[in-house]
Short mmCIF file of C-alpha atoms in Angstrom, two decimals:
data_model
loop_
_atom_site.label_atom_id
_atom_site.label_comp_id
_atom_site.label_asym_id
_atom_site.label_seq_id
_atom_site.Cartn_x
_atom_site.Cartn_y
_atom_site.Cartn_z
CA UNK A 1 46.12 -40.59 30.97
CA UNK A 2 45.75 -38.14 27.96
CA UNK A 3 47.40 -40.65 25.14
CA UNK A 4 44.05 -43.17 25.66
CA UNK A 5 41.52 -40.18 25.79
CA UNK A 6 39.43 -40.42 22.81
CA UNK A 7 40.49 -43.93 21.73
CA UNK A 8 37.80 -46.33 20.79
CA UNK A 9 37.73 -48.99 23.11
CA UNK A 10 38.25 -51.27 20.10
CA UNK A 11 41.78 -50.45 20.08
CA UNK A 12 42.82 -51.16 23.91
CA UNK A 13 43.61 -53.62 25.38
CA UNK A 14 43.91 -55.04 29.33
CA UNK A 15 46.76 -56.78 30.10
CA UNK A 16 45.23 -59.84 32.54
CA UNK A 17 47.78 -60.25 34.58
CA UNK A 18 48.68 -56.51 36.05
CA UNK A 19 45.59 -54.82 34.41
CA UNK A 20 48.03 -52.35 32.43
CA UNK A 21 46.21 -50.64 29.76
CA UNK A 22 47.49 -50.61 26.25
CA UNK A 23 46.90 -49.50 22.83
CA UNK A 24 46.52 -52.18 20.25
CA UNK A 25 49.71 -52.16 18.10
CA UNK A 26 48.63 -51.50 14.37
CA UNK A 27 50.30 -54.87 12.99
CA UNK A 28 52.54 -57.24 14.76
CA UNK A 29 54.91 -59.43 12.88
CA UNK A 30 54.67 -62.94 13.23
CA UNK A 31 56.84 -64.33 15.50
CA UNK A 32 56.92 -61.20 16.85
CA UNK A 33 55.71 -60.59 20.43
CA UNK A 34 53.85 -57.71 22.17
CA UNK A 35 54.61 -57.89 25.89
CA UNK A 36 53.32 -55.76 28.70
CA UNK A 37 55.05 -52.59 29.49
CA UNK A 38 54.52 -53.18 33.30
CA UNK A 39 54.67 -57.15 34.10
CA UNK A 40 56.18 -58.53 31.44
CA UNK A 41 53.65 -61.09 30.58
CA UNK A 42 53.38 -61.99 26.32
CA UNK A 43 50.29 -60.69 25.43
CA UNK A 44 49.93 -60.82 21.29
CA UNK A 45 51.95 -63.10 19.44
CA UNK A 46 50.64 -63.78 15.89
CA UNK A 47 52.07 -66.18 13.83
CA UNK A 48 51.49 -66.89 10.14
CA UNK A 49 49.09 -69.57 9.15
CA UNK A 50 48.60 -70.77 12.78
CA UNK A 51 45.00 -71.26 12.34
CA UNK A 52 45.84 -74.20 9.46
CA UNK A 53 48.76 -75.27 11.32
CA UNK A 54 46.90 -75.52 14.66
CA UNK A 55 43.71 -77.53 12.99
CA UNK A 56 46.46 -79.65 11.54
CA UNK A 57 48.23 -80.52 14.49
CA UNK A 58 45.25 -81.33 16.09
CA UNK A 59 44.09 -83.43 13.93
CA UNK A 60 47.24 -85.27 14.24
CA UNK A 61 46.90 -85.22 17.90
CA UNK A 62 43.61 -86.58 17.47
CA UNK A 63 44.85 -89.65 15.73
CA UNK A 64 48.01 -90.46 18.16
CA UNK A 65 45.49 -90.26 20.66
CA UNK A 66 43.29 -93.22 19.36
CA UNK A 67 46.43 -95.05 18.07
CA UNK A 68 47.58 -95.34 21.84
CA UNK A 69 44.56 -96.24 23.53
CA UNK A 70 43.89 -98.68 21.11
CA UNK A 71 47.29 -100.53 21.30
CA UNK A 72 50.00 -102.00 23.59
CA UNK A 73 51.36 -99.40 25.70
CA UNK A 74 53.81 -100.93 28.61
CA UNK A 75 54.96 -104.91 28.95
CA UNK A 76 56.87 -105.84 32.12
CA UNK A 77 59.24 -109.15 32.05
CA UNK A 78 60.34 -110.57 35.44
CA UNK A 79 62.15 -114.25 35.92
CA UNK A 80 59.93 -115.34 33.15
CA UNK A 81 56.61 -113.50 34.06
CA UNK A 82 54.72 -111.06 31.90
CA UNK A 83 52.74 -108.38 32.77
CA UNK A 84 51.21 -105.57 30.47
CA UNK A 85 49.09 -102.60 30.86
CA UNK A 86 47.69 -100.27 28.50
CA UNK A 87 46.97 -96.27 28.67
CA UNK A 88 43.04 -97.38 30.06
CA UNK A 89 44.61 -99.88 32.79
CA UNK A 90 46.67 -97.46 33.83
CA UNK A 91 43.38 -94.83 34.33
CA UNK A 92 41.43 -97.81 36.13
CA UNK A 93 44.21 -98.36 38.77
CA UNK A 94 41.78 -96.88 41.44
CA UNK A 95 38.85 -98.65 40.49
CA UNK A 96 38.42 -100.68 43.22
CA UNK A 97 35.94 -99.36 45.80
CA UNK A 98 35.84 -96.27 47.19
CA UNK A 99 39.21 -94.90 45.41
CA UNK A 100 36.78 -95.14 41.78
CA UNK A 101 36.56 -90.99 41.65
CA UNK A 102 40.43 -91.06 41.23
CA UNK A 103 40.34 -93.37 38.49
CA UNK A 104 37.51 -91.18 36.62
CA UNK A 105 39.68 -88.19 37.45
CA UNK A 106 43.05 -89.48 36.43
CA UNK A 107 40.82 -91.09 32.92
CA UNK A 108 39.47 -86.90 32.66
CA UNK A 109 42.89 -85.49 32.98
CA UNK A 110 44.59 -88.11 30.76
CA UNK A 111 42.31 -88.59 27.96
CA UNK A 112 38.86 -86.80 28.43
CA UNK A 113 40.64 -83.44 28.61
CA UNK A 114 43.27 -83.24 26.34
CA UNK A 115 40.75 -84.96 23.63
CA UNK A 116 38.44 -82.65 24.24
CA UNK A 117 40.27 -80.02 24.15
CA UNK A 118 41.03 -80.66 21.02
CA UNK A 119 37.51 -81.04 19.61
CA UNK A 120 37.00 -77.52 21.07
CA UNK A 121 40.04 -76.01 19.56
CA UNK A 122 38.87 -77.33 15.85
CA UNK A 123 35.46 -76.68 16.50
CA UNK A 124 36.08 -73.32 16.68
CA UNK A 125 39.09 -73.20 14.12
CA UNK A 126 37.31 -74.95 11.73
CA UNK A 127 35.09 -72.78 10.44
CA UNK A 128 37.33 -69.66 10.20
CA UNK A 129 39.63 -70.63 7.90
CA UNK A 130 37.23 -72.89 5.88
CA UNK A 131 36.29 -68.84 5.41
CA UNK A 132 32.21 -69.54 6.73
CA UNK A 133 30.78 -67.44 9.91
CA UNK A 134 32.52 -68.10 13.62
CA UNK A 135 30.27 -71.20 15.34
CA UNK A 136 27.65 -70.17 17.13
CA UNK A 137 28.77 -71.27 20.29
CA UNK A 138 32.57 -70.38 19.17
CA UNK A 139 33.29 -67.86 22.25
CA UNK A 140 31.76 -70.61 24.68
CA UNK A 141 33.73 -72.95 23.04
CA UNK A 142 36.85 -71.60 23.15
CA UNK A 143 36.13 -70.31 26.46
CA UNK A 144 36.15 -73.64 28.03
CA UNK A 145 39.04 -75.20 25.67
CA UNK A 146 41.57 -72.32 27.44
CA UNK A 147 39.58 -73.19 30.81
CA UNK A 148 40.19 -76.75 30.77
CA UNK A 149 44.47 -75.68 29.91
CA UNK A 150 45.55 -76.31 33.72
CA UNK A 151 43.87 -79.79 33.96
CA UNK A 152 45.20 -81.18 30.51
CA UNK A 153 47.44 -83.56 32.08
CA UNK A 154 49.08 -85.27 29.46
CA UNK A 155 52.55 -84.22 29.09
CA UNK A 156 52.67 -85.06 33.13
CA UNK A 157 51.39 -88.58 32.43
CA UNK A 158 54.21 -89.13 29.80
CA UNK A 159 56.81 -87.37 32.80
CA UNK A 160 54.50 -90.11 35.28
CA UNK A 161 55.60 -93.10 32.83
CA UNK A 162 59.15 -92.40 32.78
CA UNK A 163 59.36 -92.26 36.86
CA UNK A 164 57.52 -95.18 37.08
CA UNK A 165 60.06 -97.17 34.56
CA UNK A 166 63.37 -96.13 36.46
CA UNK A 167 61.68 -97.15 40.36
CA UNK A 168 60.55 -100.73 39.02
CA UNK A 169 64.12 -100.73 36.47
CA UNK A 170 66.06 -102.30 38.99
CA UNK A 171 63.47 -104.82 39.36
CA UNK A 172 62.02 -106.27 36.17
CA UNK A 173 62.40 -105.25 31.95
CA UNK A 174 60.05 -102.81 30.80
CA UNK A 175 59.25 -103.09 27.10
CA UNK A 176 57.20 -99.58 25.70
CA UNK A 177 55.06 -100.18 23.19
CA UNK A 178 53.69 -98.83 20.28
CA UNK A 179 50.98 -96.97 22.53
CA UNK A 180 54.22 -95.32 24.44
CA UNK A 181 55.81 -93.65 21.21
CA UNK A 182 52.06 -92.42 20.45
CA UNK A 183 51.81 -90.99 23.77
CA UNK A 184 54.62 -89.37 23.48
CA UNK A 185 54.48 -88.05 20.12
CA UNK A 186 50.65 -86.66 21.04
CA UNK A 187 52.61 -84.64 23.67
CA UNK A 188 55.18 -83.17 21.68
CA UNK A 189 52.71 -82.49 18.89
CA UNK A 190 50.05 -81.25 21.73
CA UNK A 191 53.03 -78.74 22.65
CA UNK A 192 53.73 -77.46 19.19
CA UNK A 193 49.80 -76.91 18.50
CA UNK A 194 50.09 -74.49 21.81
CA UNK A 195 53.35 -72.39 20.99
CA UNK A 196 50.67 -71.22 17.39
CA UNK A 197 47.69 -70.36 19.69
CA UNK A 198 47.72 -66.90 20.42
CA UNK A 199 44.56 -65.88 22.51
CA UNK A 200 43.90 -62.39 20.73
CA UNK A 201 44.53 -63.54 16.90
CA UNK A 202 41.59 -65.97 17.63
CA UNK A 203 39.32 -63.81 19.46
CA UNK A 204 40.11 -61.47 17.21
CA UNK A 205 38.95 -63.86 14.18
CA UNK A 206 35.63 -65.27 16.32
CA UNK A 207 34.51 -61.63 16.45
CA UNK A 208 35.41 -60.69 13.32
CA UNK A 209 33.45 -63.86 12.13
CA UNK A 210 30.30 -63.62 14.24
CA UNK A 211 27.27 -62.99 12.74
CA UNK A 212 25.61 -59.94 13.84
CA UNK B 1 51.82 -46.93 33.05
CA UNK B 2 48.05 -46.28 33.08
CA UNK B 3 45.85 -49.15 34.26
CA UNK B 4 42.79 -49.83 33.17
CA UNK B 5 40.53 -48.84 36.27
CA UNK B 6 42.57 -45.18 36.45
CA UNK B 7 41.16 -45.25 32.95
CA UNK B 8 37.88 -45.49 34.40
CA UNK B 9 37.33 -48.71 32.51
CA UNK B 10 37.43 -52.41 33.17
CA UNK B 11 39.65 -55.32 31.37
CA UNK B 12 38.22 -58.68 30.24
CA UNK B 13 40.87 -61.23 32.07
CA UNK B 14 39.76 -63.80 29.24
CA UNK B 15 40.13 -62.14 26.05
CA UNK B 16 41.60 -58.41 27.13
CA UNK B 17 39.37 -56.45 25.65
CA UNK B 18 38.27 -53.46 27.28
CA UNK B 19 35.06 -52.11 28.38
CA UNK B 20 33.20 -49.36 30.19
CA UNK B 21 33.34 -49.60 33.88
CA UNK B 22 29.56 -50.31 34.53
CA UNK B 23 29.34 -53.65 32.01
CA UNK B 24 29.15 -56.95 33.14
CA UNK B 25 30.15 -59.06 30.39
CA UNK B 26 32.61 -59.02 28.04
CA UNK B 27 31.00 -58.56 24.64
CA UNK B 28 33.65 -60.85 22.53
CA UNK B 29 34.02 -63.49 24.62
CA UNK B 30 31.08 -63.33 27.19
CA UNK B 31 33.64 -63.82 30.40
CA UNK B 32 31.80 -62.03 33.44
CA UNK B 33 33.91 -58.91 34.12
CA UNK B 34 35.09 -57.21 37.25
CA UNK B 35 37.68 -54.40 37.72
CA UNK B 36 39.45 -56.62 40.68
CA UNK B 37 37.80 -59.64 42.03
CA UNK B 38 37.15 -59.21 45.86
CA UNK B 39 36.73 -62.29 47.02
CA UNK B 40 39.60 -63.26 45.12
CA UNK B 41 41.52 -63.80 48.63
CA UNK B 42 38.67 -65.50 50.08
CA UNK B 43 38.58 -68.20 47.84
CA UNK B 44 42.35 -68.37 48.38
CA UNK B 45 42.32 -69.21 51.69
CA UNK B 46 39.59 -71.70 51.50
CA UNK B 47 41.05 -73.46 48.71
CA UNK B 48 44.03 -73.38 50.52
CA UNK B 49 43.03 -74.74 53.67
CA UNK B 50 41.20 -77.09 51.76
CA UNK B 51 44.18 -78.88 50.28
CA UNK B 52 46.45 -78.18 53.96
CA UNK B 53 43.73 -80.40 55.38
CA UNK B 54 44.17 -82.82 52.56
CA UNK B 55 47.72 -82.97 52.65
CA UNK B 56 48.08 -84.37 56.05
CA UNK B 57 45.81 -88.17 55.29
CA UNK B 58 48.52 -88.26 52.08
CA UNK B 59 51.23 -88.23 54.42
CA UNK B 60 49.89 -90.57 57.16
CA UNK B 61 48.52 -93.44 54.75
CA UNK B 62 50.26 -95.48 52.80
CA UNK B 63 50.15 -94.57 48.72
CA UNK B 64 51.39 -97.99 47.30
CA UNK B 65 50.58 -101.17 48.61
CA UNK B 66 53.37 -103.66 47.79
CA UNK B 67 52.65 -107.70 48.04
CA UNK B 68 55.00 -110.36 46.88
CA UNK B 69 55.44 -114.40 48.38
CA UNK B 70 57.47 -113.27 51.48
CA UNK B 71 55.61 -110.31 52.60
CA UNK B 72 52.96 -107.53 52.35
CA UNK B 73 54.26 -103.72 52.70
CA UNK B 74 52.79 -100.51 52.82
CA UNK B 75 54.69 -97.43 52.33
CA UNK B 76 53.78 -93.45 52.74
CA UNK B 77 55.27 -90.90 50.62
CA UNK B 78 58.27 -90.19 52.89
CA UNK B 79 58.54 -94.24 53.58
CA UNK B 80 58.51 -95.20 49.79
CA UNK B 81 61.43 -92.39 49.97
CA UNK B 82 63.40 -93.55 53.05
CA UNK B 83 63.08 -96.87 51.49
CA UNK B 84 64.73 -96.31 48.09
CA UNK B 85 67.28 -94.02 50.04
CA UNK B 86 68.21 -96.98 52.13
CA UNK B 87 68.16 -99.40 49.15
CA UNK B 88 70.87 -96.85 48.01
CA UNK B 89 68.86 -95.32 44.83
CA UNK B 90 70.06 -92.03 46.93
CA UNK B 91 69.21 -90.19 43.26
CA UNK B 92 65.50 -91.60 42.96
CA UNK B 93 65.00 -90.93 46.44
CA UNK B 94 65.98 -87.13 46.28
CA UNK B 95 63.57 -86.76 43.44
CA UNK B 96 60.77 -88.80 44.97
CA UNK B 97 60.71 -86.65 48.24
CA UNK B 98 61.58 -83.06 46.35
CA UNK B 99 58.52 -83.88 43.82
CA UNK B 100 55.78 -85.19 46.36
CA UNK B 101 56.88 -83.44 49.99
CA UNK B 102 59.22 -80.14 48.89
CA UNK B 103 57.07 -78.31 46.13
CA UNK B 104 53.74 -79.41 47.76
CA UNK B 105 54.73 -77.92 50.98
CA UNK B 106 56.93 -74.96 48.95
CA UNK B 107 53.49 -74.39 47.10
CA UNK B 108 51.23 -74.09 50.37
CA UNK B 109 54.09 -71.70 51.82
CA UNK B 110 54.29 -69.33 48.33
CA UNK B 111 50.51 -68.80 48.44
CA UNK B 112 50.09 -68.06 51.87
CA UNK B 113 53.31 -65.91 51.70
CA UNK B 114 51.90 -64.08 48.71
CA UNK B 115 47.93 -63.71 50.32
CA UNK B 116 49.44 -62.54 53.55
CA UNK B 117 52.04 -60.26 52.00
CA UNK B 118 50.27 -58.99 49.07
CA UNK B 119 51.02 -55.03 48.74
CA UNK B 120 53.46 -54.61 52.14
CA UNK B 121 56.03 -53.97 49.03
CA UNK B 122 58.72 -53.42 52.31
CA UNK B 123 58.22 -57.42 51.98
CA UNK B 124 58.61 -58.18 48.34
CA UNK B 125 58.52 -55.83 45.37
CA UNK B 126 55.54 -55.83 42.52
CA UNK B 127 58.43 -57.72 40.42
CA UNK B 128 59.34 -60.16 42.53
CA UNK B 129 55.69 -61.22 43.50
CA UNK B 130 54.37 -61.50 40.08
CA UNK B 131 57.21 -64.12 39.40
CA UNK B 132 56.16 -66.06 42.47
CA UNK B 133 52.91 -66.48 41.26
CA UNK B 134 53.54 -67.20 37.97
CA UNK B 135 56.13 -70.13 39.65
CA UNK B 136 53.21 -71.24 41.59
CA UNK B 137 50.81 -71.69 38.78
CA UNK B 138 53.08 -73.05 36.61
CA UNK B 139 54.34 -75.68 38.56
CA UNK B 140 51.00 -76.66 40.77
CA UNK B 141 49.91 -79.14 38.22
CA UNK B 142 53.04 -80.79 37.82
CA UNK B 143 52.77 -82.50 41.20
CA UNK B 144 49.64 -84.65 39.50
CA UNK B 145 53.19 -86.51 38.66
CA UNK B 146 52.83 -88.93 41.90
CA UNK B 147 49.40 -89.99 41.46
CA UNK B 148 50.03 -90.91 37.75
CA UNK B 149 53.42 -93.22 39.01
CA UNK B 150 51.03 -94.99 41.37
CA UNK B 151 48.25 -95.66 38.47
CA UNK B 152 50.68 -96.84 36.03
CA UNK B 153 53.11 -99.13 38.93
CA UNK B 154 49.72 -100.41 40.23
CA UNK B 155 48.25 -101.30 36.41
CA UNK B 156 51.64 -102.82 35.53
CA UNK B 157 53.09 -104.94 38.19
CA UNK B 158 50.68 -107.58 38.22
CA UNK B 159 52.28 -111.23 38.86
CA UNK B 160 49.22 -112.77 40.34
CA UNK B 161 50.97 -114.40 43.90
CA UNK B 162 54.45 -113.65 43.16
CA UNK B 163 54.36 -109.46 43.35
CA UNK B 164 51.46 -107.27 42.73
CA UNK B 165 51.11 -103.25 43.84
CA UNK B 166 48.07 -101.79 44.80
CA UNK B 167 46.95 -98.39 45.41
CA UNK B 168 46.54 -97.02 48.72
CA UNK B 169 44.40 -94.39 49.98
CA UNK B 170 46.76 -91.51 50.54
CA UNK B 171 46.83 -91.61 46.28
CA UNK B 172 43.28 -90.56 46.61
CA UNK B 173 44.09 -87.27 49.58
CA UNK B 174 47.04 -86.07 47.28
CA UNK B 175 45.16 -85.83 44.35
CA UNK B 176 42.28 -83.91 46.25
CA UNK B 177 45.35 -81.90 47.57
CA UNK B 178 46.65 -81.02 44.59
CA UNK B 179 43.66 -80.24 43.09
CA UNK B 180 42.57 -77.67 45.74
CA UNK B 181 45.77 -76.00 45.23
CA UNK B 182 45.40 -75.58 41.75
CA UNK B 183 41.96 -74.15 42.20
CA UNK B 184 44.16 -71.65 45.13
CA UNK B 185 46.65 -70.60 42.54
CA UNK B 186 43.51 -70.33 40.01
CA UNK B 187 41.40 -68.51 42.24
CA UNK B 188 44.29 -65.53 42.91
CA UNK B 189 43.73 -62.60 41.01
CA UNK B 190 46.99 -61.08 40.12
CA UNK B 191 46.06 -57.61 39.32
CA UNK B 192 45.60 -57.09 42.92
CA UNK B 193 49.64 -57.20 43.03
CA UNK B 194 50.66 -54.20 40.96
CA UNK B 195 47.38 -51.74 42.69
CA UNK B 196 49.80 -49.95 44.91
CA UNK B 197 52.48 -49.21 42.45
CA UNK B 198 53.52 -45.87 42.21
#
């Protein structure tokens, strides 16, 4: 108990998960990782220029986003029929009568979410390393982007798709279009932006960016 | 290892910053705080139940509604499976009923097995508990996976008279299901695990 007595406050930290205390390493390497004594869990890991490379990235995901709503995503050939659906069809497949709450939530977790997650993320990026004051409503902000994490449903939608193409395979040809590489790409992209966000670097910068 | 409380202070869970036992709010990142959340295992259980009850109208209705020139089928979850299993996709079947009726019932078992046994360590060790969890959140959202087949077979077979899918309800109680048990998982506070450890 002695080696925290008379540390600021400033300079512990609370692991989350096992509520292990800890003194705030002096600098951490990037790509470097602080993990908890007790639990395990990765609690700091910094990396170099993630703030750019995070607005960057989603940015980008921003874009694959619009480019695959906006065009063909799946086309279905059977004994001379055609069928397509795109990423919005696929989101309205419960809208008929009383299953229309699934179709809002399955739109929310497949496109609401992630998109606005990203909004959140920049929102809050943004203004850090354009070198101006944290957003006012930066903590809220980024509050709700790591809130919303779990229901970001994206990369399971992609997973969804490729299920879906090997139980009707047998059947009929499935052509993916350009929506499906977008889709795709947004995921792997979406996954990248996540491996640069480490939670205490940016709280870390809101704070130290807040106007007092 | 000290934690926080013997410290006589609390931990924000958002940010992990640390304050003085008596505030309520974290100053950096405004999260309310609370040394361990007691009602943590409340909202467990009622989450829990919650998407048990679910679970069981998933199973009983049918989740895709299959019409073609000769005939009009509805199959369940385990149905669908059986079905592909007999149509001798043995490989799609397996991962059809390991995805929608293994890890949903796995997942209700874990977090009932980690509520009811949380700190009997003659059960399971701090270790081995904190991995379950972490299992159990991890992989809770993943079973999402079904309801997003059925949206994108129902939005893309489409041949007018000749073969169309539909929906059917069950889609609807499995998402609720799944739902609830993410909120279960999300509603477990894990420090709770590691306050006997000595």
């Amino acid at each position: 108990m002695e080696e925290f007595a008379g540390v600021p406050l400033d300079e512990l930290r609370a692991c989350p998960h096992c509520d292990a205390l800890h003194r705030l390493p002096g600098h951490i390497r990037s790509r470097a990782k602080a993990v908890c004594g007790r639990c395990g869990s990765v609690l700091i890991a910094p990396r170099n220029g993630a703030f750019t490379r995070i607005i960057a990235l989603a940015a980008t995901a921003l874009i694959l986003m619009v480019a695959a709503l906006f065009s063909p995503f799946l086309d279905l050939t059977a004994a001379g029929m055609h069928s397509n659906a795109s990423i919005l069809d696929a989101a309205m497949a419960f809208s008929q009568g009383i299953m229309l709450p699934l179709s809002l939530a399955v739109g929310a977790f497949i496109i609401v979410i992630p998109v606005l997650r990203l909004l959140l993320i920049l929102y809050t990026l943004v203004p850090l390393v354009a070198g101006r004051p944290a957003a006012a409503r930066a903590p809220i902000a980024f509050s709700l982007a790591e809130a919303l994490k779990p229901w970001s449903m994206a990369e399971i939608f992609v997973i969804g798709v490729a299920v879906a193409l090997v139980k009707v395979a047998g059947l009929a040809t499935v052509t993916p279009g350009p929506a499906f590489w977008a889709f795709g790409a947004l995921v792997f992209v979406t996954v990248l932006q996540d491996s640069f966000m480490d939670k205490e670097q940016i709280w870390a910068a809101i704070d130290a960016g807040r106007v007092r | 290892m000290v934690t926080v409380r013997e410290a006589g202070l609390v931990g924000c869970t958002r940010c992990g910053r640390v304050h003085h036992m008596g505030a309520s709010a974290c100053d950096r990142c405004g999260a309310p705080l609370s040394s361990r959340d007691e009602t943590s295992l409340q909202r467990v259980w009622a989450w829990w139940w919650a998407g048990l009850i679910a679970y069981i109208p998933a199973n009983l209705y049918p989740m895709l509604l299959t019409s073609t020139l000769v005939s009009n089928t509805e199959s369940t979850i385990v149905g669908g499976a059986v079905e592909l299993f007999l149509h001798g996709d043995v490989g799609v079947a397996l991962i059809v009923l390991v995805a929608s009726v293994v890890i949903p019932i796995a997942k209700f078992m874990a977090i009932a097995f980690l509520a009811v046994s949380l700190n009997k360590r003659h059960i399971m060790g701090e270790h081995a508990q904190h991995r379950l969890f972490s299992v159990v959140e991890f992989i809770g959202r993943w079973s999402m996976i079904d309801v997003f087949v059925v949206a994108i077979l129902a939005s893309l077979v489409r041949f007018s008279v000749v073969a169309t899918i539909n929906p059917g309800i069950a889609a609807v109680s499995f998402a609720l299901s799944v739902a609830f048990t993410m909120q279960a998982a999300l509603s477990f506070d894990p420090r709770i695990i590691w306050d006997d450890e000595k």
